[in-house]
Amino acid sequence: MNPVDYLRISLVDRCNFRCQYCMPEGADIQYALQQNLLTQPELITLLREVFIPVGFTRFRLTGGEPLVHPGVVEIVRTIAQFPATQDLSMTTNGFLLAGLAQDLHNAGLRRVNISLDSLDPDVFNQIIGNRGRSRWQQVWDGIQTAYQVGFNPLKLNVVVIPGVNDQEVLDLAALSIDREWHVRFIEFMPIGNDDLFQNRGWVSSEELRQQIRAKWGLTEGQVRGNGPADVFRIPNAKGTLGFISQMSECFCDRCNRMRLSADGWLRPCLLNETGQIDLKTGLRSGIPLEHLRQQVSELLLLKPEINYKQRDSGTTGAYSRTMSQIGG
Ligand code: SAM
Ligand code: SF4
């Protein structure tokens, strides 16, 4: 069993995109009220006084969209300077990245995952729910800037949806050939937009690998990171291809992570709400930090029993909170 030392921190539950598979336009998403979000000092206190003392050393900032948080650079700087921090990374949609990449790098961020579901600006617009000016170019510029600034590894996340972007799998995989970019295909989960999932279905990692293997062949690969991805490489490519197969394979036994939501709930599993702790209320009500550490330590002990296999899902398998709310 892996030690659980990796915390995914949702900085904010809101987002400047409306991805069809996550928080689609018109969906009834219950955002946390501003006063219920962890403040920046509260977040830092929880990290320094609770998470680090119980053994967390690796952190990923996510959301919602982490770059819409006004304190994001300062938060990166503070976490990067904790002596205990062994790894700090971020998952972003990249829209605000071009302007922030250098500051984030200067503050100590070294690894970034950027979502890029399509190379076609029209398809991209359709996926992110944007009816206005195309946002694809700005995301692409963000990716290029992050690459030039020196983020390494630079990973691109792709959620493949049948009939929406599955025709682009080879083009997206080809991004790993000439550049040291790591393209990761994530299986679409029924979390966020169950109607889309029911109507379109999902594509397994193995189906994607078959397509890619038929075109170029595939060899085993390696890339630094915490992820549950199975990593391959197109022969002689500079980058790698990762496959995150949470629908077709269960990797609960390898799970080394917990999630802190923007409103201060600590969850032991993305897909199972058992055991979650309301750390914000604990902190605000003045519970001694020692007690909060104790609660988190107890949850760490329970974690191996709380997983996707024993999840409490409805008949369709859909979940009540979206990735953006939990901290995907
Ligand atoms: N806004 C940032 C972004 O999009 O990269 C960070 C938060 S987002 C919730 C984190 C990751 O979750 C993204 O890579 C996104 O593609 C993925 N995601 C969201 N909903 C998903 C779903 N229903 N199935 C699979 N992946 C999903
Ligand atoms: Fe926003 Fe990321 Fe969800 Fe897309 S996947 S709506 S960018 S939080």
Short mmCIF file of C-alpha atoms and ligand atoms in Angstrom, two decimals:
data_model
loop_
_atom_site.label_atom_id
_atom_site.label_comp_id
_atom_site.label_asym_id
_atom_site.label_seq_id
_atom_site.Cartn_x
_atom_site.Cartn_y
_atom_site.Cartn_z
CA MET A 1 0.00 0.00 0.00
CA ASN A 2 1.38 3.43 -0.95
CA PRO A 3 1.77 6.00 1.83
CA VAL A 4 -0.88 8.71 1.51
CA ASP A 5 1.26 11.84 1.24
CA TYR A 6 -0.30 13.65 -1.71
CA LEU A 7 -2.95 16.36 -1.29
CA ARG A 8 -4.98 17.85 -4.12
CA ILE A 9 -6.06 21.31 -3.07
CA SER A 10 -9.01 22.98 -4.77
CA LEU A 11 -8.33 26.71 -4.53
CA VAL A 12 -11.74 27.72 -5.82
CA ASP A 13 -14.89 25.88 -6.96
CA ARG A 14 -15.66 28.35 -9.77
CA CYS A 15 -14.31 28.34 -13.28
CA ASN A 16 -14.05 30.57 -16.33
CA PHE A 17 -14.97 27.61 -18.59
CA ARG A 18 -18.11 25.48 -18.73
CA CYS A 19 -16.75 22.19 -19.99
CA GLN A 20 -19.56 19.91 -21.13
CA TYR A 21 -18.24 17.01 -19.06
CA CYS A 22 -17.63 18.97 -15.88
CA MET A 23 -19.90 21.95 -15.22
CA PRO A 24 -22.00 22.40 -18.36
CA GLU A 25 -23.80 25.62 -19.19
CA GLY A 26 -27.19 25.68 -17.47
CA ALA A 27 -26.35 22.99 -14.90
CA ASP A 28 -27.60 23.67 -11.41
CA ILE A 29 -24.23 23.92 -9.71
CA GLN A 30 -24.27 24.95 -6.07
CA TYR A 31 -21.19 27.10 -5.60
CA ALA A 32 -19.96 27.62 -2.05
CA LEU A 33 -20.73 31.05 -0.65
CA GLN A 34 -17.68 33.32 -0.48
CA GLN A 35 -17.72 33.25 3.32
CA ASN A 36 -17.63 29.45 3.25
CA LEU A 37 -14.45 29.25 1.18
CA LEU A 38 -11.19 28.77 3.02
CA THR A 39 -9.32 32.06 3.19
CA GLN A 40 -5.69 32.15 2.10
CA PRO A 41 -4.40 32.29 5.73
CA GLU A 42 -6.74 29.42 6.71
CA LEU A 43 -5.46 27.29 3.86
CA ILE A 44 -1.85 28.00 4.77
CA THR A 45 -2.54 27.27 8.45
CA LEU A 46 -4.12 23.92 7.56
CA LEU A 47 -1.16 22.98 5.38
CA ARG A 48 1.52 24.06 7.85
CA GLU A 49 -0.14 22.95 11.09
CA VAL A 50 -2.19 19.93 10.04
CA PHE A 51 -1.27 18.34 6.70
CA ILE A 52 2.51 18.63 6.83
CA PRO A 53 2.80 17.40 10.43
CA VAL A 54 0.75 14.27 9.58
CA GLY A 55 2.99 13.45 6.62
CA PHE A 56 1.78 15.19 3.45
CA THR A 57 4.71 16.31 1.30
CA ARG A 58 3.28 16.59 -2.21
CA PHE A 59 0.67 19.10 -3.25
CA ARG A 60 -1.34 19.85 -6.38
CA LEU A 61 -3.35 23.04 -6.81
CA THR A 62 -6.54 22.57 -8.77
CA GLY A 63 -10.17 23.72 -8.79
CA GLY A 64 -12.49 24.81 -10.39
CA GLU A 65 -9.89 26.89 -12.12
CA PRO A 66 -6.97 27.62 -9.76
CA LEU A 67 -5.68 30.56 -11.82
CA VAL A 68 -8.83 32.61 -11.14
CA HIS A 69 -7.82 32.73 -7.45
CA PRO A 70 -6.29 36.20 -6.91
CA GLY A 71 -3.74 34.83 -4.42
CA VAL A 72 -2.54 31.93 -6.53
CA VAL A 73 1.08 33.14 -7.02
CA GLU A 74 1.45 33.90 -3.31
CA ILE A 75 -0.02 30.52 -2.35
CA VAL A 76 2.47 28.80 -4.68
CA ARG A 77 5.34 30.77 -3.15
CA THR A 78 4.33 29.87 0.40
CA ILE A 79 3.84 26.15 -0.29
CA ALA A 80 7.06 25.93 -2.34
CA GLN A 81 8.98 27.39 0.61
CA PHE A 82 7.75 24.88 3.20
CA PRO A 83 10.82 22.72 3.92
CA ALA A 84 8.58 19.63 3.87
CA THR A 85 7.34 20.23 0.31
CA GLN A 86 8.80 17.63 -2.02
CA ASP A 87 6.57 18.30 -4.98
CA LEU A 88 4.20 21.07 -6.02
CA SER A 89 2.14 21.04 -9.20
CA MET A 90 -1.01 22.52 -10.70
CA THR A 91 -3.87 21.46 -12.97
CA THR A 92 -5.29 24.34 -15.01
CA ASN A 93 -7.37 25.00 -18.11
CA GLY A 94 -4.51 27.26 -19.27
CA PHE A 95 -6.67 30.25 -20.19
CA LEU A 96 -4.84 32.65 -17.84
CA LEU A 97 -1.51 30.86 -18.01
CA ALA A 98 0.34 32.95 -20.60
CA GLY A 99 0.27 35.97 -18.29
CA LEU A 100 1.04 34.03 -15.10
CA ALA A 101 3.48 31.29 -16.15
CA GLN A 102 6.66 33.25 -15.41
CA ASP A 103 5.42 34.50 -12.02
CA LEU A 104 4.31 30.99 -11.06
CA HIS A 105 7.67 29.57 -12.07
CA ASN A 106 9.51 32.30 -10.15
CA ALA A 107 7.34 31.49 -7.13
CA GLY A 108 8.49 27.86 -7.23
CA LEU A 109 5.95 25.95 -9.34
CA ARG A 110 7.73 23.48 -11.61
CA ARG A 111 5.07 21.12 -12.91
CA VAL A 112 1.82 21.94 -14.64
CA ASN A 113 -0.98 19.92 -16.24
CA ILE A 114 -3.05 21.79 -18.79
CA SER A 115 -6.38 20.57 -20.10
CA LEU A 116 -6.55 20.54 -23.89
CA ASP A 117 -9.38 18.46 -25.31
CA SER A 118 -9.12 19.54 -28.92
CA LEU A 119 -6.80 21.10 -31.49
CA ASP A 120 -9.77 22.42 -33.44
CA PRO A 121 -10.86 25.82 -32.08
CA ASP A 122 -14.52 25.16 -33.00
CA VAL A 123 -14.62 21.80 -31.25
CA PHE A 124 -12.73 23.31 -28.32
CA ASN A 125 -15.28 26.11 -28.05
CA GLN A 126 -18.09 23.60 -28.14
CA ILE A 127 -16.46 21.55 -25.35
CA ILE A 128 -15.75 24.48 -23.06
CA GLY A 129 -19.23 25.93 -23.58
CA ASN A 130 -18.00 29.18 -25.05
CA ARG A 131 -20.35 31.00 -27.40
CA GLY A 132 -18.16 34.06 -27.77
CA ARG A 133 -14.68 34.61 -29.17
CA SER A 134 -12.58 31.47 -29.41
CA ARG A 135 -10.49 30.76 -26.38
CA TRP A 136 -8.39 28.05 -27.98
CA GLN A 137 -5.58 30.37 -29.09
CA GLN A 138 -5.18 31.83 -25.63
CA VAL A 139 -4.93 28.35 -24.11
CA TRP A 140 -2.43 27.34 -26.78
CA ASP A 141 -0.38 30.46 -26.02
CA GLY A 142 -0.50 29.51 -22.34
CA ILE A 143 0.87 26.05 -23.15
CA GLN A 144 3.66 27.50 -25.30
CA THR A 145 4.57 30.06 -22.64
CA ALA A 146 4.67 27.41 -19.92
CA TYR A 147 6.96 25.32 -22.13
CA GLN A 148 9.29 28.26 -22.81
CA VAL A 149 9.37 29.28 -19.16
CA GLY A 150 10.63 25.80 -18.34
CA PHE A 151 7.78 23.84 -16.77
CA ASN A 152 8.92 20.26 -16.80
CA PRO A 153 7.23 17.89 -17.10
CA LEU A 154 4.49 19.70 -19.00
CA LYS A 155 1.42 17.48 -19.23
CA LEU A 156 -1.67 17.94 -21.37
CA ASN A 157 -4.92 16.38 -20.13
CA VAL A 158 -7.48 15.13 -22.65
CA VAL A 159 -10.92 13.76 -21.78
CA VAL A 160 -12.12 11.78 -24.80
CA ILE A 161 -15.84 11.95 -25.53
CA PRO A 162 -17.26 9.82 -28.34
CA GLY A 163 -18.60 11.91 -31.21
CA VAL A 164 -17.09 15.11 -29.80
CA ASN A 165 -13.29 14.82 -29.91
CA ASP A 166 -12.53 11.11 -30.40
CA GLN A 167 -11.58 11.75 -34.03
CA GLU A 168 -8.62 13.80 -32.77
CA VAL A 169 -6.93 11.16 -30.65
CA LEU A 170 -4.06 10.64 -33.09
CA ASP A 171 -3.49 14.37 -33.61
CA LEU A 172 -3.40 14.94 -29.86
CA ALA A 173 -1.10 11.97 -29.32
CA ALA A 174 1.21 13.37 -32.01
CA LEU A 175 1.89 16.42 -29.81
CA SER A 176 4.21 14.16 -27.80
CA ILE A 177 6.44 13.33 -30.78
CA ASP A 178 8.49 16.49 -31.42
CA ARG A 179 8.22 18.19 -28.03
CA GLU A 180 8.79 16.96 -24.54
CA TRP A 181 5.07 17.16 -23.83
CA HIS A 182 3.24 14.42 -21.99
CA VAL A 183 -0.26 13.84 -23.32
CA ARG A 184 -2.60 12.07 -20.92
CA PHE A 185 -5.90 10.59 -21.96
CA ILE A 186 -8.42 10.50 -19.10
CA GLU A 187 -11.44 8.20 -19.33
CA PHE A 188 -14.68 10.18 -19.16
CA MET A 189 -16.45 9.59 -15.82
CA PRO A 190 -20.15 10.03 -14.97
CA ILE A 191 -19.38 12.90 -12.65
CA GLY A 192 -20.46 16.41 -13.64
CA ASN A 193 -22.70 15.64 -16.64
CA ASP A 194 -24.45 12.32 -16.40
CA ASP A 195 -26.71 13.06 -19.42
CA LEU A 196 -23.69 13.50 -21.67
CA PHE A 197 -22.22 10.30 -20.26
CA GLN A 198 -25.47 8.38 -20.88
CA ASN A 199 -25.86 9.78 -24.41
CA ARG A 200 -22.26 9.57 -25.60
CA GLY A 201 -20.67 6.86 -23.50
CA TRP A 202 -16.96 6.74 -22.97
CA VAL A 203 -13.86 5.38 -24.68
CA SER A 204 -11.54 3.03 -22.82
CA SER A 205 -7.80 3.62 -22.62
CA GLU A 206 -7.23 0.28 -24.32
CA GLU A 207 -9.30 1.36 -27.36
CA LEU A 208 -7.20 4.52 -27.58
CA ARG A 209 -3.95 2.57 -27.27
CA GLN A 210 -5.07 0.26 -30.09
CA GLN A 211 -5.59 3.24 -32.41
CA ILE A 212 -2.21 4.71 -31.50
CA ARG A 213 -0.40 1.37 -31.67
CA ALA A 214 -1.81 0.73 -35.15
CA LYS A 215 -0.38 4.04 -36.38
CA TRP A 216 3.03 4.25 -34.70
CA GLY A 217 3.48 1.38 -32.26
CA LEU A 218 3.85 1.99 -28.51
CA THR A 219 6.61 1.25 -26.04
CA GLU A 220 6.63 1.57 -22.26
CA GLY A 221 7.51 5.06 -21.00
CA GLN A 222 8.17 6.96 -17.81
CA VAL A 223 7.42 10.44 -16.57
CA ARG A 224 7.82 12.13 -13.20
CA GLY A 225 4.59 12.70 -11.28
CA ASN A 226 2.18 11.32 -8.76
CA GLY A 227 -0.42 10.09 -11.12
CA PRO A 228 -2.20 6.81 -11.64
CA ALA A 229 -1.43 7.02 -15.37
CA ASP A 230 -0.06 4.06 -17.31
CA VAL A 231 2.74 5.63 -19.33
CA PHE A 232 3.78 4.74 -22.88
CA ARG A 233 5.80 6.35 -25.63
CA ILE A 234 5.49 6.49 -29.41
CA PRO A 235 8.84 5.03 -30.53
CA ASN A 236 11.50 7.81 -30.57
CA ALA A 237 9.05 10.46 -29.38
CA LYS A 238 10.42 13.14 -27.03
CA GLY A 239 7.34 13.08 -24.79
CA THR A 240 5.09 10.34 -23.47
CA LEU A 241 1.46 9.23 -23.56
CA GLY A 242 -0.37 8.58 -20.30
CA PHE A 243 -3.66 6.73 -19.86
CA ILE A 244 -5.79 7.29 -16.79
CA SER A 245 -8.27 4.47 -16.72
CA GLN A 246 -10.45 5.00 -13.69
CA MET A 247 -13.47 3.54 -15.54
CA SER A 248 -11.88 0.43 -16.99
CA GLU A 249 -9.37 -0.34 -14.24
CA CYS A 250 -9.59 0.14 -10.52
CA PHE A 251 -6.45 1.71 -9.12
CA CYS A 252 -7.77 2.20 -5.58
CA ASP A 253 -5.02 -0.03 -4.23
CA ARG A 254 -2.40 2.39 -5.61
CA CYS A 255 -4.21 5.54 -4.42
CA ASN A 256 -1.90 7.89 -2.49
CA ARG A 257 -4.04 11.02 -2.38
CA MET A 258 -6.67 12.97 -0.52
CA ARG A 259 -8.59 16.03 -1.65
CA LEU A 260 -9.22 19.32 0.10
CA SER A 261 -12.18 21.20 -1.36
CA ALA A 262 -12.26 24.99 -1.62
CA ASP A 263 -14.79 25.06 1.23
CA GLY A 264 -12.47 23.11 3.49
CA TRP A 265 -13.76 19.52 3.32
CA LEU A 266 -11.15 16.80 3.30
CA ARG A 267 -12.21 13.79 1.19
CA PRO A 268 -10.36 10.49 1.20
CA CYS A 269 -11.73 9.42 -2.21
CA LEU A 270 -12.95 11.22 -5.34
CA LEU A 271 -15.89 8.87 -5.72
CA ASN A 272 -16.81 8.00 -2.16
CA GLU A 273 -17.86 10.60 0.41
CA THR A 274 -17.45 8.35 3.45
CA GLY A 275 -15.41 9.81 6.26
CA GLN A 276 -14.97 13.33 4.92
CA ILE A 277 -14.03 16.00 7.48
CA ASP A 278 -15.13 19.62 7.62
CA LEU A 279 -11.78 21.18 8.50
CA LYS A 280 -12.89 24.75 7.90
CA THR A 281 -15.63 24.60 10.53
CA GLY A 282 -13.20 22.90 12.89
CA LEU A 283 -10.63 25.62 12.36
CA ARG A 284 -13.13 28.48 12.68
CA SER A 285 -14.71 27.10 15.83
CA GLY A 286 -11.32 27.11 17.51
CA ILE A 287 -10.86 23.35 17.87
CA PRO A 288 -7.21 22.89 18.88
CA LEU A 289 -5.02 22.13 15.88
CA GLU A 290 -3.88 18.98 17.66
CA HIS A 291 -7.46 17.66 17.40
CA LEU A 292 -7.60 18.44 13.69
CA ARG A 293 -4.31 16.60 13.19
CA GLN A 294 -5.81 13.68 15.11
CA GLN A 295 -8.92 13.64 12.88
CA VAL A 296 -6.82 13.68 9.72
CA SER A 297 -4.53 10.94 11.07
CA GLU A 298 -7.57 8.77 11.83
CA LEU A 299 -8.92 9.33 8.32
CA LEU A 300 -5.53 8.33 6.91
CA LEU A 301 -5.85 5.03 8.76
CA LEU A 302 -9.36 4.48 7.39
CA LYS A 303 -8.47 5.46 3.83
CA PRO A 304 -7.63 1.97 2.51
CA GLU A 305 -11.22 0.94 3.32
CA ILE A 306 -12.81 3.97 1.65
CA ASN A 307 -12.62 3.70 -2.09
CA TYR A 308 -14.36 3.59 -5.41
CA LYS A 309 -15.15 -0.11 -5.07
CA GLN A 310 -17.40 0.50 -2.07
CA ARG A 311 -18.79 3.80 -3.32
CA ASP A 312 -22.36 4.72 -2.71
CA SER A 313 -23.59 5.55 -6.23
CA GLY A 314 -27.05 5.82 -7.73
CA THR A 315 -28.39 3.48 -10.36
CA THR A 316 -26.57 5.28 -13.15
CA GLY A 317 -23.37 5.61 -11.18
CA ALA A 318 -23.56 9.43 -11.23
CA TYR A 319 -22.17 11.45 -8.34
CA SER A 320 -23.60 14.41 -6.48
CA ARG A 321 -20.57 16.71 -6.67
CA THR A 322 -18.65 17.64 -9.81
CA MET A 323 -14.88 17.38 -10.25
CA SER A 324 -14.75 21.16 -10.05
CA GLN A 325 -16.42 21.12 -6.64
CA ILE A 326 -14.34 18.30 -5.20
CA GLY A 327 -11.03 19.38 -6.67
CA GLY A 328 -10.43 17.18 -9.68
N1 SAM B 1 -9.91 23.67 -14.33
C1 SAM B 1 -8.75 22.87 -14.33
C2 SAM B 1 -8.66 22.01 -15.57
O1 SAM B 1 -9.67 21.86 -16.26
O2 SAM B 1 -7.61 21.49 -15.86
C3 SAM B 1 -8.59 22.03 -13.09
C4 SAM B 1 -9.81 21.37 -12.52
S1 SAM B 1 -10.51 20.10 -13.53
C5 SAM B 1 -11.90 19.61 -12.54
C6 SAM B 1 -9.32 18.81 -13.34
C7 SAM B 1 -9.37 17.72 -14.37
O3 SAM B 1 -10.59 17.00 -14.22
C8 SAM B 1 -9.31 18.19 -15.80
O4 SAM B 1 -8.23 17.56 -16.48
C9 SAM B 1 -10.63 17.73 -16.38
O5 SAM B 1 -10.50 17.40 -17.72
C10 SAM B 1 -10.98 16.56 -15.50
N2 SAM B 1 -12.42 16.25 -15.48
C11 SAM B 1 -13.44 17.04 -15.14
N3 SAM B 1 -14.63 16.39 -15.24
C12 SAM B 1 -14.33 15.13 -15.66
C13 SAM B 1 -15.11 13.97 -15.98
N4 SAM B 1 -16.43 13.97 -15.89
N5 SAM B 1 -14.45 12.84 -16.36
C14 SAM B 1 -13.09 12.81 -16.46
N6 SAM B 1 -12.31 13.89 -16.20
C15 SAM B 1 -12.91 15.03 -15.81
FE1 SF4 B 2 -13.49 24.37 -15.50
FE2 SF4 B 2 -11.64 22.50 -15.46
FE3 SF4 B 2 -14.22 21.85 -15.07
FE4 SF4 B 2 -13.44 22.64 -17.48
S1 SF4 B 2 -12.76 20.79 -16.38
S2 SF4 B 2 -15.26 23.38 -16.37
S3 SF4 B 2 -11.89 24.09 -17.03
S4 SF4 B 2 -12.98 23.07 -13.73
#
